[in-house]
Tab-separated table of C-alpha atoms in Angstrom:
chain	number	residue	atom	x	y	z
A	1	MET	CA	9.384	-174.386	-120.356
A	2	SER	CA	11.618	-172.028	-118.437
A	3	ARG	CA	10.928	-168.412	-117.499
A	4	LEU	CA	13.166	-167.332	-120.391
A	5	VAL	CA	10.532	-168.413	-122.915
A	6	ARG	CA	6.902	-169.196	-122.219
A	7	GLU	CA	4.743	-171.583	-124.176
A	8	GLY	CA	3.966	-170.140	-127.603
A	9	GLU	CA	6.510	-167.296	-127.552
A	10	LEU	CA	8.728	-168.902	-130.209
A	11	ARG	CA	6.391	-167.748	-132.967
A	12	ALA	CA	8.610	-165.971	-135.503
A	13	ARG	CA	9.828	-168.218	-138.314
A	14	ALA	CA	13.500	-167.451	-138.971
A	15	LEU	CA	15.951	-168.840	-141.495
A	16	LEU	CA	19.411	-169.427	-140.027
A	17	GLU	CA	22.072	-168.666	-142.645
A	18	THR	CA	25.859	-168.984	-142.769
A	19	PRO	CA	28.192	-166.853	-144.895
A	20	VAL	CA	30.105	-168.453	-147.760
A	21	ASP	CA	32.933	-166.376	-149.219
A	22	SER	CA	34.320	-167.027	-152.681
A	23	VAL	CA	36.247	-165.186	-155.371
A	24	ASP	CA	34.538	-164.217	-158.622
A	25	ASP	CA	36.122	-164.207	-162.095
A	26	ALA	CA	37.415	-160.657	-161.573
A	27	GLY	CA	39.180	-161.663	-158.350
A	28	SER	CA	36.737	-159.856	-156.058
A	29	LEU	CA	35.537	-161.388	-152.822
A	30	VAL	CA	31.855	-162.336	-153.008
A	31	ARG	CA	29.786	-163.256	-149.951
A	32	VAL	CA	26.628	-165.291	-150.347
A	33	TRP	CA	24.419	-166.683	-147.596
A	34	ARG	CA	23.672	-170.410	-147.443
A	35	PRO	CA	20.581	-171.617	-145.541
A	36	VAL	CA	21.325	-173.860	-142.546
A	37	ALA	CA	17.931	-174.392	-140.907
A	38	SER	CA	14.477	-172.936	-140.441
A	39	VAL	CA	13.805	-172.297	-136.736
A	40	TRP	CA	11.118	-170.849	-134.493
A	41	ALA	CA	12.313	-167.766	-132.622
A	42	LYS	CA	11.342	-165.093	-130.132
A	43	ILE	CA	12.666	-161.705	-131.283
A	44	ALA	CA	12.815	-158.828	-128.809
A	45	PRO	CA	14.310	-155.440	-129.732
A	46	ARG	CA	16.675	-154.105	-127.069
A	47	ARG	CA	18.052	-150.774	-128.302
A	48	GLY	CA	18.518	-148.613	-131.356
A	49	ALA	CA	21.295	-146.231	-132.342
A	50	GLU	CA	22.587	-144.140	-135.209
A	51	VAL	CA	26.110	-145.056	-136.387
A	52	PHE	CA	28.428	-144.095	-139.226
A	53	VAL	CA	29.512	-146.965	-141.488
A	54	ALA	CA	31.841	-146.188	-144.401
A	55	GLY	CA	31.081	-142.491	-143.976
A	56	GLU	CA	27.307	-142.915	-144.126
A	57	GLN	CA	24.797	-142.701	-141.306
A	58	GLU	CA	22.861	-145.892	-140.607
A	59	SER	CA	20.409	-147.032	-137.981
A	60	VAL	CA	21.347	-150.128	-136.025
A	61	LEU	CA	18.820	-152.096	-133.988
A	62	THR	CA	20.136	-154.535	-131.406
A	63	SER	CA	17.765	-157.432	-130.715
A	64	GLU	CA	17.730	-160.531	-128.564
A	65	VAL	CA	16.736	-163.640	-130.511
A	66	VAL	CA	15.873	-166.793	-128.555
A	67	VAL	CA	15.722	-170.177	-130.309
A	68	ARG	CA	15.779	-173.763	-129.156
A	69	TRP	CA	19.335	-174.798	-128.337
A	70	ARG	CA	21.583	-175.716	-131.257
A	71	SER	CA	25.306	-176.399	-131.229
A	72	ASP	CA	25.984	-174.923	-134.678
A	73	VAL	CA	25.080	-171.243	-134.141
A	74	ALA	CA	27.860	-168.641	-133.958
A	75	SER	CA	28.963	-165.262	-135.213
A	76	PRO	CA	29.049	-164.314	-138.179
A	77	MET	CA	25.871	-166.260	-139.008
A	78	ARG	CA	22.550	-164.451	-139.334
A	79	PHE	CA	18.809	-164.929	-139.040
A	80	ARG	CA	16.612	-163.933	-141.980
A	81	VAL	CA	13.044	-163.018	-140.995
A	82	GLY	CA	11.183	-161.860	-144.077
A	83	ALA	CA	13.204	-158.952	-145.488
A	84	ARG	CA	15.068	-158.459	-142.192
A	85	ALA	CA	18.637	-159.713	-141.705
A	86	LEU	CA	19.777	-160.025	-138.082
A	87	LEU	CA	23.549	-160.541	-137.809
A	88	ILE	CA	24.563	-162.714	-134.851
A	89	ARG	CA	27.174	-160.964	-132.673
A	90	ALA	CA	27.064	-163.388	-129.712
A	91	ALA	CA	25.275	-166.625	-128.826
A	92	PHE	CA	25.060	-168.267	-125.408
A	93	ASP	CA	23.193	-170.878	-123.381
A	94	PRO	CA	21.602	-168.785	-120.596
A	95	ASP	CA	21.261	-171.535	-117.982
A	96	GLY	CA	23.635	-174.258	-119.197
A	97	GLN	CA	20.752	-176.700	-119.706
A	98	ARG	CA	20.902	-176.782	-123.535
A	99	ARG	CA	17.231	-175.842	-123.777
A	100	PHE	CA	17.512	-172.408	-125.364
A	101	LEU	CA	20.098	-170.308	-127.138
A	102	VAL	CA	20.115	-166.531	-126.729
A	103	CYS	CA	21.611	-164.614	-129.645
A	104	ILE	CA	22.490	-160.931	-129.522
A	105	CYS	CA	21.906	-159.647	-133.060
A	106	GLU	CA	22.301	-156.400	-134.982
A	107	GLU	CA	20.154	-155.207	-137.861
A	108	PHE	CA	21.287	-152.303	-140.049
A	109	ALA	CA	19.105	-149.900	-142.042
A	110	ALA	CA	20.325	-147.049	-144.244
């Protein structure tokens, strides 16, 4: 394996999900998350901050999530790891070899 990920570091089981928007009977937009795949991941927190969203203070944790390369990962998908939801903001192939995919993710907490 490359220096990006060593043997055994992809040890967090993550569920890759994609958003599906629909309209309910009242005409309101409803977003549900549809599972795409279960993947092994390396999750490394990078920074935390306090932000205001809709007038309320929230904590946001930015993490780097590394998975084996896939062609179907993009923003606004997310990874679900237990009760955590990590929203994908960017995804890129770090060395162009299609071995790994690095995803910059944000996780919000009230």
